[in-house]
XYZ file of C-alpha atoms in Angstrom:
773
model
C 64.174 110.957 -8.853
C 67.011 111.408 -11.332
C 70.082 113.372 -10.412
C 71.293 116.147 -12.775
C 73.967 113.842 -14.159
C 71.288 111.301 -15.091
C 69.391 113.703 -17.316
C 69.712 113.383 -21.078
C 71.369 116.322 -22.880
C 69.097 118.795 -24.611
C 68.550 118.042 -28.311
C 70.588 120.025 -30.786
C 69.031 122.075 -33.567
C 69.457 119.127 -35.943
C 67.681 116.696 -33.613
C 63.888 116.758 -33.674
C 62.224 115.559 -30.474
C 60.564 112.155 -30.729
C 56.877 112.315 -31.580
C 54.376 111.271 -28.936
C 53.298 107.665 -29.434
C 49.906 107.213 -31.026
C 47.833 104.492 -32.597
C 46.976 101.010 -31.397
C 49.774 99.201 -29.598
C 51.383 102.383 -28.279
C 51.271 103.551 -24.672
C 49.518 106.802 -25.454
C 48.962 109.057 -22.451
C 45.408 109.680 -21.289
C 44.202 113.122 -22.334
C 42.625 113.688 -18.900
C 45.716 112.635 -16.928
C 47.194 116.112 -16.456
C 44.006 117.999 -15.496
C 43.135 115.242 -13.010
C 46.636 115.352 -11.520
C 46.383 119.149 -11.228
C 42.919 118.997 -9.659
C 41.262 121.067 -12.390
C 39.190 118.318 -14.007
C 35.463 119.190 -13.684
C 33.115 116.903 -11.770
C 29.404 117.164 -10.967
C 30.191 118.503 -7.498
C 31.841 121.531 -9.190
C 28.794 122.538 -11.254
C 26.826 125.758 -10.756
C 23.783 127.407 -12.312
C 21.990 130.742 -11.952
C 19.200 130.590 -9.360
C 20.558 127.362 -7.913
C 18.701 125.513 -5.157
C 20.128 122.715 -3.047
C 18.626 119.288 -2.500
C 18.749 116.989 0.500
C 17.192 113.620 1.271
C 15.591 112.217 4.402
C 16.614 108.585 4.836
C 15.063 105.877 6.969
C 16.968 105.124 10.180
C 15.574 101.575 10.350
C 16.429 98.542 8.207
C 12.813 97.366 8.271
C 9.775 99.415 9.214
C 6.260 100.298 8.150
C 5.651 103.973 7.365
C 2.597 105.001 9.362
C 2.548 108.691 8.397
C 4.658 111.431 6.817
C 4.197 115.083 7.854
C 6.025 117.664 5.745
C 4.413 120.804 7.218
C 7.272 121.662 9.574
C 9.801 121.384 6.764
C 7.740 123.549 4.411
C 7.446 126.233 7.101
C 11.224 126.768 7.245
C 12.241 129.986 5.428
C 14.128 129.244 2.233
C 12.484 125.872 1.590
C 10.950 125.676 -1.901
C 9.685 122.102 -2.140
C 9.298 118.862 -0.211
C 8.500 115.657 -2.096
C 7.483 112.145 -0.975
C 6.288 108.994 -2.733
C 2.881 110.667 -3.146
C 4.462 113.130 -5.614
C 5.628 110.393 -7.968
C 3.362 108.852 -10.629
C 0.988 106.332 -8.972
C 1.251 102.598 -9.385
C -0.963 100.327 -11.494
C -3.733 100.439 -8.902
C -3.701 104.225 -8.710
C -2.027 104.380 -5.288
C 1.483 105.672 -4.498
C 4.075 102.931 -4.798
C 7.263 104.992 -4.957
C 7.691 104.421 -8.721
C 9.789 101.241 -8.305
C 12.669 100.626 -10.690
C 15.713 98.446 -11.179
C 18.204 97.417 -13.869
C 16.537 94.004 -14.294
C 13.537 93.842 -11.950
C 11.559 96.989 -11.037
C 11.338 96.405 -7.281
C 13.216 99.352 -5.708
C 11.081 102.443 -4.957
C 12.478 105.878 -5.746
C 11.022 107.080 -2.440
C 9.797 104.557 0.111
C 6.059 104.010 0.145
C 4.445 101.939 2.862
C 7.619 100.076 3.880
C 11.320 100.719 4.229
C 13.470 97.664 3.571
C 16.978 98.887 4.392
C 18.606 101.554 6.494
C 19.186 104.715 4.482
C 16.300 104.140 2.071
C 15.060 107.550 0.777
C 11.697 108.651 2.207
C 11.478 112.361 1.297
C 13.523 115.033 -0.470
C 13.786 118.789 -0.024
C 14.924 121.755 -2.158
C 16.067 124.945 -0.424
C 18.182 128.003 -1.126
C 21.148 126.822 0.983
C 22.562 123.330 1.571
C 22.331 123.703 5.354
C 18.712 124.798 5.065
C 17.956 121.820 2.840
C 19.438 119.375 5.349
C 17.658 121.077 8.236
C 14.363 120.855 6.379
C 14.905 117.188 5.517
C 15.459 116.458 9.191
C 12.232 118.363 9.983
C 10.073 115.971 7.946
C 8.253 113.931 10.584
C 7.887 110.241 9.796
C 6.128 107.842 12.129
C 7.457 104.299 11.790
C 6.269 100.961 13.037
C 9.582 99.176 13.459
C 9.603 95.596 12.154
C 12.004 92.734 12.792
C 14.692 92.785 10.084
C 15.876 89.694 8.237
C 19.664 90.011 8.114
C 20.855 86.404 7.864
C 20.590 85.257 4.230
C 20.174 81.642 5.377
C 17.028 82.688 7.275
C 15.582 84.498 4.248
C 14.265 81.235 2.782
C 11.787 80.687 5.623
C 11.237 84.293 6.723
C 8.012 86.164 5.909
C 8.205 87.856 2.487
C 9.966 91.218 2.670
C 8.544 92.269 -0.707
C 5.585 91.234 -2.889
C 8.130 89.516 -5.181
C 9.281 87.302 -2.301
C 12.702 86.709 -0.784
C 14.276 84.586 -3.512
C 15.821 86.537 -6.377
C 17.048 83.462 -8.234
C 17.953 79.817 -7.830
C 20.300 78.124 -10.328
C 20.648 74.338 -10.109
C 23.664 73.367 -12.229
C 23.837 69.692 -13.137
C 26.374 68.044 -15.424
C 27.869 64.547 -15.413
C 27.381 61.586 -13.086
C 25.979 62.380 -9.626
C 27.273 59.041 -8.328
C 30.908 59.757 -9.195
C 33.262 59.633 -6.203
C 36.946 60.479 -5.959
C 39.665 58.757 -3.974
C 40.436 62.046 -2.262
C 37.745 64.403 -0.932
C 38.312 67.877 0.458
C 35.617 70.153 1.841
C 35.434 73.788 2.844
C 33.136 76.558 4.006
C 34.009 80.050 2.777
C 32.719 83.537 3.491
C 33.171 86.774 1.557
C 32.312 90.096 3.181
C 30.635 93.191 1.796
C 33.164 95.236 -0.187
C 32.111 98.749 -1.129
C 33.287 100.531 -4.296
C 34.063 103.576 -2.100
C 34.471 105.953 -5.066
C 36.876 108.843 -4.632
C 34.046 111.312 -5.270
C 30.674 110.854 -3.576
C 27.465 111.110 -5.597
C 26.621 114.584 -6.886
C 24.468 116.035 -9.640
C 22.650 119.043 -11.071
C 19.125 119.099 -12.549
C 17.944 121.975 -14.736
C 14.269 122.294 -15.788
C 13.638 122.783 -19.513
C 11.098 125.109 -21.155
C 9.285 122.112 -22.706
C 8.470 120.656 -19.279
C 11.387 118.256 -19.362
C 14.609 118.223 -17.397
C 18.350 118.130 -18.055
C 20.500 116.120 -15.653
C 24.247 116.578 -15.234
C 25.590 113.433 -13.566
C 28.569 111.088 -13.509
C 26.431 108.343 -15.013
C 28.032 105.234 -16.475
C 24.909 104.320 -18.495
C 23.416 107.564 -19.843
C 20.696 106.032 -22.029
C 19.626 103.442 -19.474
C 19.499 106.089 -16.761
C 17.625 108.517 -19.020
C 14.977 105.977 -19.977
C 14.410 104.754 -16.435
C 14.349 108.308 -15.034
C 11.774 109.346 -17.645
C 9.603 106.321 -16.829
C 9.680 107.096 -13.091
C 8.729 110.734 -13.787
C 5.979 109.801 -16.233
C 7.767 111.609 -19.103
C 8.709 110.577 -22.620
C 12.443 109.746 -22.905
C 13.087 112.703 -25.235
C 11.955 115.055 -22.443
C 14.908 113.983 -20.294
C 18.483 114.743 -21.318
C 21.395 113.330 -19.370
C 24.792 115.001 -19.702
C 27.725 112.995 -18.356
C 30.183 114.919 -16.196
C 33.577 113.724 -14.992
C 33.332 110.344 -13.247
C 35.181 110.435 -9.897
C 35.690 106.698 -9.599
C 33.403 103.914 -10.826
C 34.457 100.304 -10.211
C 30.728 99.653 -9.792
C 27.513 101.408 -10.749
C 27.438 105.105 -9.834
C 24.397 107.128 -8.708
C 21.375 104.959 -7.951
C 18.185 105.958 -9.766
C 16.550 107.374 -6.647
C 19.214 110.093 -6.586
C 18.562 111.033 -10.201
C 14.773 110.972 -10.061
C 14.456 112.951 -6.826
C 16.909 115.522 -8.166
C 14.921 115.842 -11.409
C 11.570 115.988 -9.624
C 12.773 118.764 -7.311
C 13.883 120.802 -10.341
C 10.544 120.241 -12.082
C 8.587 121.096 -8.928
C 10.487 124.327 -8.210
C 11.156 125.391 -11.798
C 14.764 126.114 -10.822
C 18.099 124.288 -11.066
C 18.717 121.975 -8.120
C 22.080 120.575 -7.040
C 22.662 117.739 -4.631
C 25.866 116.356 -3.170
C 25.810 113.425 -0.785
C 27.823 113.092 2.374
C 30.157 110.131 2.590
C 27.756 108.373 4.981
C 24.892 108.859 2.520
C 27.106 107.571 -0.269
C 27.712 104.335 1.625
C 23.982 104.040 2.292
C 22.733 104.661 -1.221
C 24.960 102.871 -3.739
C 25.246 99.119 -4.074
C 28.210 97.073 -2.860
C 29.623 93.618 -3.537
C 27.409 90.636 -2.672
C 28.385 88.999 0.631
C 28.580 85.265 0.046
C 28.568 81.936 1.823
C 30.035 79.041 -0.176
C 30.198 75.343 0.721
C 32.419 73.165 -1.469
C 33.318 69.494 -1.775
C 36.004 68.469 -4.289
C 36.514 64.843 -5.366
C 39.809 63.919 -7.046
C 41.759 60.820 -8.028
C 45.034 59.848 -6.396
C 46.972 62.179 -8.721
C 44.794 65.166 -7.851
C 42.798 65.280 -11.102
C 39.291 66.496 -10.458
C 36.514 63.914 -10.561
C 33.520 65.790 -9.165
C 32.733 69.151 -7.582
C 29.717 69.781 -5.387
C 28.924 73.296 -4.182
C 26.281 75.444 -2.568
C 26.531 79.195 -3.146
C 24.435 81.773 -1.314
C 24.580 85.469 -2.248
C 23.045 88.138 -0.018
C 21.413 90.553 -2.468
C 20.185 92.920 0.227
C 16.831 94.652 0.031
C 16.401 94.868 -3.745
C 17.171 92.716 -6.791
C 19.483 95.018 -8.761
C 21.853 92.654 -10.682
C 21.761 89.726 -8.236
C 20.506 87.389 -10.965
C 23.498 88.278 -13.174
C 25.979 87.928 -10.317
C 24.550 84.528 -9.434
C 24.917 83.318 -13.029
C 28.610 84.256 -12.997
C 29.184 82.678 -9.579
C 27.575 79.454 -10.787
C 29.171 79.251 -14.234
C 32.660 79.931 -12.829
C 32.194 77.873 -9.656
C 34.778 75.322 -10.865
C 37.276 77.955 -11.972
C 39.502 77.585 -15.050
C 39.756 73.831 -14.561
C 38.362 70.682 -16.143
C 35.951 68.586 -14.138
C 33.549 66.097 -15.753
C 30.954 66.061 -12.973
C 29.675 69.267 -11.416
C 26.642 69.747 -9.189
C 25.955 73.226 -7.842
C 22.981 74.851 -6.187
C 23.202 78.623 -6.100
C 20.786 81.136 -4.615
C 20.528 84.907 -4.351
C 18.137 86.087 -1.658
C 16.517 89.248 -0.328
C 17.326 90.518 3.167
C 17.083 93.832 5.011
C 20.795 94.426 4.519
C 22.071 97.183 2.192
C 21.422 96.400 -1.493
C 24.194 94.612 -3.378
C 24.890 95.146 -7.057
C 27.456 95.403 -9.795
C 31.122 95.558 -8.817
C 34.222 94.314 -10.636
C 33.916 90.572 -11.175
C 30.575 90.245 -9.383
C 29.910 86.579 -8.643
C 33.173 85.363 -10.165
C 35.264 86.798 -7.307
C 33.318 84.987 -4.605
C 33.619 81.652 -6.424
C 37.313 82.225 -7.175
C 38.165 82.545 -3.492
C 36.378 79.263 -2.767
C 37.645 77.120 -5.654
C 41.243 78.318 -5.236
C 41.123 77.585 -1.504
C 39.901 74.091 -2.367
C 42.766 73.560 -4.822
C 45.260 74.467 -2.077
C 43.648 71.885 0.214
C 43.777 69.302 -2.546
C 47.482 69.980 -3.203
C 48.243 69.299 0.455
C 46.291 66.054 0.439
C 47.938 64.823 -2.767
C 51.352 66.030 -1.647
C 52.154 68.177 -4.664
C 53.006 71.818 -5.241
C 50.026 74.224 -5.512
C 51.199 75.119 -9.019
C 51.295 71.478 -10.073
C 47.756 70.727 -8.900
C 46.548 73.628 -11.031
C 48.570 72.540 -14.065
C 47.109 69.033 -13.890
C 43.580 70.384 -14.052
C 44.073 73.490 -16.210
C 41.485 74.327 -18.828
C 42.550 74.871 -22.448
C 40.879 76.314 -25.517
C 37.915 74.185 -26.535
C 37.256 72.762 -23.076
C 33.723 73.187 -21.686
C 32.512 75.238 -18.770
C 30.255 73.348 -16.362
C 27.383 75.101 -18.135
C 28.205 73.080 -21.256
C 29.507 76.096 -23.182
C 32.773 75.451 -25.005
C 35.499 78.008 -24.339
C 36.261 78.914 -27.946
C 38.429 81.937 -27.124
C 42.097 81.494 -26.135
C 42.365 79.924 -22.676
C 46.120 79.932 -21.913
C 45.797 78.864 -18.270
C 48.906 76.653 -18.229
C 50.985 79.351 -19.940
C 49.866 81.919 -17.364
C 50.893 79.609 -14.526
C 54.273 79.028 -16.159
C 54.816 82.778 -16.513
C 54.199 83.607 -12.845
C 56.228 80.632 -11.602
C 59.210 81.615 -13.779
C 59.274 85.164 -12.430
C 61.940 85.697 -9.719
C 60.783 85.985 -6.136
C 61.422 89.142 -4.096
C 64.439 89.022 -1.845
C 64.151 88.043 1.776
C 65.322 90.725 4.255
C 68.333 88.613 5.194
C 69.359 88.528 1.529
C 69.066 92.298 1.151
C 70.704 93.814 4.270
C 70.933 97.237 2.627
C 67.179 97.426 2.006
C 64.535 98.638 4.420
C 62.317 95.840 5.719
C 58.784 97.041 6.256
C 57.364 94.819 8.942
C 53.701 93.782 8.963
C 51.780 96.470 10.815
C 53.724 99.356 9.272
C 56.839 101.271 10.211
C 57.463 101.452 13.929
C 54.999 98.623 14.538
C 55.011 96.492 17.657
C 55.947 93.325 15.813
C 58.972 91.158 16.566
C 60.941 90.306 13.384
C 61.507 86.791 14.707
C 57.744 86.179 14.606
C 57.425 87.072 10.913
C 56.869 84.271 8.427
C 56.899 84.590 4.656
C 54.258 82.855 2.545
C 53.821 82.367 -1.196
C 50.419 81.710 -2.719
C 49.039 81.159 -6.200
C 45.610 81.655 -7.727
C 43.987 81.578 -11.151
C 40.626 83.019 -12.075
C 38.337 84.026 -14.898
C 35.598 86.516 -15.719
C 33.132 86.893 -18.534
C 33.107 89.914 -20.815
C 30.067 91.892 -21.945
C 26.510 91.056 -20.973
C 25.289 87.509 -20.502
C 22.291 85.239 -20.899
C 20.750 86.841 -23.961
C 21.450 90.469 -23.122
C 21.547 92.512 -26.328
C 24.925 94.209 -26.560
C 25.163 97.069 -29.051
C 27.028 100.334 -29.394
C 26.993 103.114 -31.981
C 29.720 105.586 -32.927
C 30.188 108.402 -35.416
C 33.558 109.504 -36.772
C 33.873 112.894 -38.503
C 36.992 114.143 -40.273
C 37.502 117.758 -41.221
C 40.885 118.921 -42.478
C 43.635 117.553 -40.300
C 41.554 116.519 -37.295
C 38.848 113.996 -36.447
C 35.982 113.874 -33.960
C 34.525 110.754 -32.326
C 30.925 110.903 -31.124
C 30.105 107.904 -28.950
C 28.065 107.697 -25.747
C 30.524 105.284 -24.142
C 31.440 106.762 -20.766
C 35.107 106.714 -19.827
C 34.743 105.780 -16.174
C 38.493 105.421 -15.704
C 39.077 102.428 -17.963
C 40.591 104.642 -20.672
C 38.028 104.318 -23.462
C 38.522 107.912 -24.628
C 42.227 107.231 -25.130
C 41.486 103.954 -26.918
C 38.961 105.617 -29.267
C 41.582 108.218 -30.145
C 44.147 105.512 -30.872
C 41.705 103.591 -33.093
C 41.046 106.612 -35.300
C 44.735 107.458 -35.433
C 45.573 103.930 -36.600
C 42.789 103.675 -39.192
C 42.939 107.200 -40.640
C 46.477 108.390 -39.903
C 45.121 111.569 -38.256
C 46.980 112.572 -35.093
C 44.510 115.178 -33.778
C 41.431 113.304 -32.545
C 38.782 114.958 -30.383
C 36.388 112.868 -28.252
C 33.017 114.610 -27.927
C 31.462 114.924 -24.449
C 28.858 112.246 -23.759
C 25.136 112.893 -23.448
C 21.933 110.942 -24.042
C 21.122 112.816 -27.278
C 23.827 110.709 -28.904
C 23.126 107.190 -30.143
C 23.137 104.424 -27.564
C 26.406 102.827 -26.429
C 25.302 100.962 -23.292
C 26.755 100.820 -19.773
C 30.408 100.950 -18.767
C 30.686 97.459 -17.304
C 32.327 94.065 -17.892
C 34.927 95.496 -20.280
C 32.263 95.975 -22.934
C 33.380 99.344 -24.322
C 36.735 98.042 -25.582
C 34.890 95.383 -27.549
C 31.515 96.900 -28.472
C 32.135 100.652 -28.543
C 35.700 100.211 -29.787
C 34.292 98.038 -32.547
C 31.752 100.708 -33.478
C 34.478 103.383 -33.608
C 36.681 101.139 -35.763
C 33.871 100.386 -38.211
C 32.933 104.057 -38.537
C 36.589 104.988 -39.061
C 36.967 102.281 -41.722
C 33.930 103.669 -43.549
C 35.500 107.142 -43.513
C 38.779 105.602 -44.686
C 36.979 104.093 -47.671
C 35.418 107.468 -48.497
C 38.880 109.042 -48.374
C 40.717 106.420 -50.416
C 38.099 105.583 -53.023
C 38.619 108.661 -55.257
C 42.407 108.370 -54.913
C 42.294 104.718 -55.927
C 40.035 105.555 -58.884
C 42.489 108.214 -60.096
C 45.295 105.663 -60.116
C 43.185 102.860 -61.559
C 43.503 100.545 -58.598
C 41.267 99.165 -55.851
C 41.074 100.700 -52.395
C 42.542 97.502 -50.927
C 45.853 98.274 -52.646
C 46.252 101.493 -50.647
C 47.409 101.678 -47.035
C 47.641 104.378 -44.390
C 50.609 104.370 -42.030
C 52.656 107.052 -40.264
C 50.357 109.770 -41.557
C 50.895 108.833 -45.220
C 48.814 107.117 -47.891
C 50.908 104.714 -49.970
C 50.160 102.254 -52.749
C 51.244 98.617 -52.784
C 53.854 99.366 -55.453
C 55.249 102.505 -53.817
C 54.264 104.742 -56.726
C 51.841 106.744 -54.588
C 52.966 108.497 -51.422
C 50.650 111.243 -50.216
C 50.351 112.788 -46.743
C 46.928 112.117 -45.200
C 46.560 115.838 -44.443
C 46.958 116.675 -48.115
C 44.318 114.114 -49.115
C 41.899 115.479 -46.509
C 42.409 119.147 -47.391
C 39.047 120.815 -47.981
C 37.097 117.612 -47.236
C 34.552 116.807 -44.534
C 33.852 113.097 -44.220
C 31.758 111.214 -41.691
C 30.211 107.825 -41.016
C 28.153 106.134 -38.320
C 28.435 102.439 -37.467
C 27.258 99.897 -34.928
C 28.886 96.889 -33.308
C 26.859 93.974 -31.946
C 28.667 90.790 -30.810
C 27.203 87.335 -31.349
C 24.147 86.534 -29.216
C 24.079 84.491 -26.023
C 21.315 82.520 -24.321
C 19.942 82.166 -20.776
C 20.965 79.228 -18.634
C 18.291 76.508 -18.644
C 16.741 74.635 -15.733
C 19.915 72.521 -15.379
C 22.255 75.529 -15.527
C 23.275 74.738 -19.108
C 23.629 77.136 -22.025
C 25.949 79.362 -24.050
C 25.520 82.292 -21.687
C 28.710 84.286 -22.316
C 30.287 86.033 -25.275
C 33.853 85.397 -24.105
C 36.014 84.976 -21.009
C 39.377 86.283 -19.794
C 41.926 84.638 -17.499
C 44.596 85.713 -15.022
C 47.173 83.928 -12.870
C 48.759 85.523 -9.852
C 51.434 84.885 -7.252
C 51.264 86.733 -3.953
C 54.114 86.994 -1.443
C 53.207 88.012 2.115
C 54.929 88.545 5.440
C 52.811 87.533 8.439
C 53.482 88.297 12.074
C 52.131 85.041 13.516
C 51.922 86.503 17.035
C 49.946 89.642 16.132
C 48.162 88.390 13.022
C 49.394 91.380 11.020
C 49.830 90.770 7.301
C 51.833 92.711 4.731
C 51.576 91.900 1.037
C 55.158 92.216 -0.208
C 54.758 91.462 -3.884
C 52.135 90.406 -6.424
C 53.210 88.959 -9.772
C 50.612 88.832 -12.539
C 50.322 87.013 -15.843
C 47.228 87.990 -17.769
C 45.440 86.886 -20.915
C 44.874 90.207 -22.745
C 44.277 89.011 -26.303
C 46.072 92.022 -27.737
C 47.751 94.843 -25.823
C 46.120 97.905 -27.363
C 47.772 100.277 -24.877
C 50.342 98.472 -22.689
C 50.668 101.325 -20.204
C 46.917 101.491 -19.616
C 46.741 97.716 -19.254
C 49.436 97.748 -16.584
C 47.650 100.583 -14.782
C 44.354 98.672 -14.831
C 46.063 95.542 -13.518
C 47.698 97.523 -10.694
C 44.341 99.065 -9.809
C 42.628 95.668 -9.803
C 45.312 94.188 -7.566
C 44.972 97.094 -5.122
C 41.213 96.563 -4.958
C 41.665 92.833 -4.482
C 44.233 93.319 -1.711
C 41.765 95.681 -0.050
C 39.111 92.969 0.094
C 41.629 90.351 1.179
C 42.877 92.252 4.237
C 40.942 95.423 4.980
C 37.655 96.246 3.312
C 34.411 95.160 4.984
C 31.262 97.272 5.133
C 29.933 95.813 8.363
C 26.352 95.686 9.561
C 24.702 94.889 12.878
C 21.014 94.145 12.729
C 20.913 95.595 9.217
C 22.491 98.903 10.285
C 25.810 100.027 8.839
C 28.544 100.109 11.474
C 31.324 101.869 9.558
C 29.889 104.142 6.813
C 32.875 106.486 6.630
C 36.351 106.493 5.145
C 37.673 106.360 8.703
C 35.730 103.242 9.627
C 35.804 101.593 6.206
C 39.493 100.845 5.705
C 40.910 101.262 2.218
C 44.448 100.213 1.249
C 46.976 103.033 1.396
C 50.301 103.310 -0.421
C 51.878 101.278 2.395
C 49.278 98.511 2.048
C 49.554 98.238 -1.724
C 52.299 95.855 -2.822
C 54.776 96.020 -5.654
C 52.936 94.702 -8.711
C 55.062 93.015 -11.350
C 53.754 91.980 -14.748
C 55.261 88.614 -15.617
C 53.446 88.414 -18.950
C 50.710 90.006 -21.008
C 49.842 87.013 -23.184
C 48.700 88.187 -26.599
C 46.810 85.294 -28.115
C 44.086 87.094 -30.007
C 40.400 86.277 -29.611
C 39.328 86.071 -33.250
C 35.739 87.199 -32.582
C 36.688 90.168 -30.385
C 37.333 93.660 -31.678
C 41.101 93.842 -32.383
C 41.363 90.427 -30.695
C 41.563 92.192 -27.316
C 40.099 91.128 -23.976
C 38.911 93.112 -20.965
C 41.630 93.647 -18.352
C 40.232 95.500 -15.313
C 38.031 92.946 -13.541
C 40.024 89.717 -13.541
C 42.981 90.986 -11.421
C 40.489 92.156 -8.779
C 38.890 88.692 -8.888
C 42.138 86.743 -8.460
C 44.086 88.913 -5.992
C 42.036 88.086 -2.851
C 42.421 84.346 -3.488
C 46.178 84.693 -4.079
C 46.701 86.707 -0.887
C 44.635 84.204 1.115
C 46.726 81.354 -0.299
C 49.933 83.131 0.720
C 48.660 83.723 4.275
C 47.660 80.067 4.400
C 51.174 79.079 3.316
C 52.813 81.365 5.891
C 50.721 80.248 8.847
C 49.555 76.730 8.048
C 46.068 77.858 9.061
C 42.876 77.355 7.054
C 41.909 80.809 5.806
C 38.219 80.650 4.996
C 36.962 84.215 5.011
C 37.537 87.581 3.418
C 38.720 89.947 4.647
C 41.305 88.015 6.637
C 41.140 89.176 10.250
C 44.083 89.260 12.659
C 42.768 86.216 14.543
C 42.792 84.256 11.278
C 46.580 84.639 11.031
C 47.707 84.093 14.652
C 49.517 80.809 15.216
C 49.332 79.208 18.621
């Protein structure tokens, strides 16, 4: 905090205050920052409607069981209960029998309400609407379900030979990647077995929503969806309605580093509203939230690296096993990323990988920042540290010798045509000064591992420095059609952007405002609320909205710009290309014309709609080959840790980041996203693990599931934001949120390894993994 003498003097009457920054390249402040800080930003849990009923869900207590019978009579007899629904109330399956209306983002295998079998603990079986939330929960508990408990399959290695848990079988996908000479052998061979636990997105706000029946027999849903059109279409299909009979209105999103509400939540909420003819609201408890949304795929990875005497990679062999849980969700996508990035941002001529994603009776896994890439990053970076030790070189040097560059191929055969400044990123983090040791800063407070007042002995604390580099793909993959649509309207001195791209915290609304400001010179830009009546923009995932939706906004704004400038250019007998807009003024190339944008827009209403669709990709073939990704982004990181080698307590002191951003469209937002990604990565490295025993969640609460606090989160320093533009990307920019979360766990593990001399082979790192002697 500044002292009074540090404050700048008030401006005089002749000094105008500096204008707020706007336009691309500026660090414009998020428009929702203040209301969120003040606690007045509206979320779904805050919604209300006249005649409101409350919903509650009965969930299966078993990870694997056959449903023998369901009796709803006791629940219906409770005063205040208006409806009880089960799988029998959903549209029947192809054979005319209840099947729970299965759905999924790729494969439709997850029932909305369990029918016949439950395949994971917490699976929805019935739902209730009542006039009070306590009554609704009481009624849900009164639904009598008779189960025949079955033996769960919880070990993904046993899933291959276990009886099928689903008609689709236990194997979601197998990718055999083959490139190069299988007989190649290196002079040096290092091997490792690595495990990654189940990290949960643990959003700040649990799932909540409101469903309102419509006079036409449809329903309006108010949810914090991150894919309004996808959710609308799938909800309509599960209800047996046409898509135009379902409208989804996006409310404030209280945290979304993964997918938000699963479809079962949305469909049961809508069905209760349709059944009762009244608005129904549902808010989940934190335990239900852990049970219902997907988490990161737990993984088991076996690696063997071959290298020559100088440490240059000769061959990599790997086996990757992802536990997809009970239902497919996006396991096939995650497996493709884990396989394609199994080598990391390094060159290796011979790569042989077998990767599987399997079904178990564990909680379903799904989309979460850097899905697939994170698991592989931990393994390949751990292998590089082993290789550096064997060769006798610095961990930075072993990475420099093998670093990928623009034009080099992935093991899938796809050439990396975008900028790949891996060596420059490594140079940037290595050149950044290290934090001081406590002995070098006697005036500073030394926070020991374990927190203030901990039991640790300072003499048992060792400092470690670790490095890691990683990569993620942007947008959809393997032939997924990526498209977004936006409309820009200008009336007088302000503009409106209509785009169904959900700002889930990544700052798209701020970016869209900056795009219009830069293209049109209009400072007042309004971003319309998102709903499914707008044209499709696609899901908020893999950094796609900066590229695809930002591209649509730019194209629409450029079309409006042409409409604005064309008559002006005609009046002056010149082409539109000879006019420019900057600092709120239209000027000609020769300086003869200088007109404020507001004056040119006076009395006009202009609008345009445009789409953006990046170049297509293709699925991986039977050998794991193909141009599966639109583009990739890279990040290098250095982590500094203090480890109490007697207690196994670890404190991350400092994380230094160098990131490939293409172009910094909003430097402040980029730094914030990097800090958030590092915090999430540190959480997985040291704390976060959604544990199960026999398929049952052990710690489904924010007390049991440990998240990093302010004391656990390190200082994050940005060594470099490398701006080498990707010529095919909108504005040349790359996604920034996922790759720091991918790299941070590997960097922290490397630092703990350096401090202790112990092989760190699992995430999160437990105390026993860091105790020496």
